[in-house]
């Protein structure tokens, strides 16, 4: 299979970009019949040439593509067609890529298994076992990346683990950079202080190529970084020799996954780096409650705008405006979206606001400080991405909300702290992939991906 | 009965900041066809993000400093969430915990009115009820507003009016608001008779309406029993109870993390402070020192540009005469002609005032010259030379004219001698007509009186 880098070279020597895009779309449509990764197909490109010239790119449904229905996989946004491209999409197009489709997700990102798709959407299937979940919330992005025979990448998004979780379950590379590295302009917000955009690819180096395109300052997103973005593609020239890697060996992890972690630890040692077992007690205890409090408070304000008035699902206006809004929202939001709106609204009300929202913000600061302290001692941290193998769709759908929230245990820490993290496939149990998560300090994407390349090589 | 009752009034004043573009997007703040001045951000489209207009922030910091406030640093924006069709995102980006300014005051005559907070926020869209339905114009959505909140230090509707007058005066001096902007205010009112249980009057538009609403509500509270806190609205003649609305705490404020917190160095704040011009209080003090009456000084300093023009002219002529001429003549004329001071030929105005002070011309002639005051090439001195309209100082000529006038008006002369003082006016008028207004009426009157009594 050709990588993005190889395919761009082939286009330079005469292969047709347009035919390649057509061929990808044809394949994707076929895959979609069985796996339900897409909410929309399109064929959007401008000039060719550039780092991604001719490469077919798919985009998570919550990221706006001009002129293409974009709904965050929610019925409340049915018919909504953005009038502008998200900055990440625009940058991709500017580098010569073809935008080929929108990928399904948990509605507005509200889930870890992609079983919480909106009303009228299909649950995407695991590329290695159709009865199992893809992981979420960027499930469609990870799934298509795993199956396609074409050089391709998908633009995903993570709030609490929505890139690494489906990457682990589908057996692909998912990179979530430091908060602020990739512009959020054009991303339909879940939680503004937590949302991050990043790529899904088959290999780490392809991820580096994609991230290099996506990253950088954007005047349209005031939270985007002013830092100079290094040339991530230089990671293959670097080595981890002499580094110190911290690992977390958490309890309650399924045995094949725990074994896989220890194989990775061994491989790191063989590459000339030291390893050390670490713990993050504050993060362990407070990351999940703090994350859900902040994320849901923010989400409940972000989703207020969806009321059937300016765009999306609409009906003949009847009664007072508040009755109309309630009617549209009741009919079109899925169950999990409603739950999160209610929880978030509750947690920021007078009397609870200080106890929940303000406390959660304080907890976030403590969690960041705990990571900062660890990163003064280690170069990167590894953990299993998920404590479990991809569950059956039926089983995942039956989990209580709390059980479901707890499965984010390992991924929420780096997300709430805004740290770069990635998942790469480091093994298999029977046919099911196992992912390893690497976390690095803020703006240390190069270190993170250097370790990724090293482990990728060991795993062939 | 009302005399011993102590009233407390607090105001929340909203004014539009005069930036070219909106608070969080590049759309123009100019008027336009409905919904033409909009973009994905001020329409609240999914994925759009706010980018703060720095100019608007600086303008509000300027207001804070002029109102003696402390500047919050860091200061950040919050989301105030409520569902209403005029609100593009169903939340308003405003400030809650850290208003740009806090703990200031405004001196209104002898009373210090404390300013609780000054913050910046975005205006919602405008709703228009038409044809049985409601139309929404998002041109207004995202226009920057400053909200200025006082402590309940105001003691009467009259004092509230003086406060607002003073506030608007300062804001116009700062050049941060749209000229002739409509002021909007919420007010809370309570009195000692009712244990200071407050009524809030929401959203009163216009200077006069605010005072009327306050007068009504103060009187109502003096006459009626107030037992519980309530929100009322003003319908133009009375205040009416509204269905109980959420309190501030119920809006579920959270930080708006799309907008990084703002920090201001002392150096930055000082730089903004130093751009504040000399305000009217100080100008009034200075003007009265150079002989301008308190009354004239107050009128002249109502407008920064008038005040600046006056200072220029007063340096070259007699300040007291100039002030009188400004108040009695210039401002009335500008008003009648719907012109602004910047359209006036200041040099010509100076010449006129000088000639009046030196008695080279009469006020009557001065008034005639004022008709050409917007002409940039107009020279009053040259004009007088041509028309010969200089004041008649030659008493012999004037006496001769008076004699002639008496002769031509024998009936008036007889009537006057019979004791009808008014009869004199006809003779004086005749002389003034003959002199084309170049004589002083007082002088003419004196001469004629003298002549008639000695006749
Ligand atoms: Zn706009």
GROMACS .gro file of C-alpha atoms and ligand atoms in nm, chain B residues 22 24-28 37-43 138 141, ligand 1:
model
   16
  482UNK     CA    1  -1.850   4.484   1.544
  484UNK     CA    2  -1.624   3.999   1.758
  485UNK     CA    3  -1.622   4.006   1.377
  486UNK     CA    4  -1.527   4.233   1.091
  487UNK     CA    5  -1.883   4.335   0.997
  488UNK     CA    6  -1.949   4.706   0.974
  497UNK     CA    7  -2.401   4.353   0.766
  498UNK     CA    8  -2.363   3.999   0.892
  499UNK     CA    9  -2.127   3.704   0.879
  500UNK     CA   10  -2.105   3.353   1.023
  501UNK     CA   11  -1.983   3.487   1.358
  502UNK     CA   12  -2.254   3.746   1.429
  503UNK     CA   13  -2.517   3.507   1.290
  598UNK     CA   14  -2.884   4.068   1.269
  601UNK     CA   15  -2.604   4.151   1.647
  916LIG    ZN1   16  -2.029   3.961   1.154
   0.00000   0.00000   0.00000
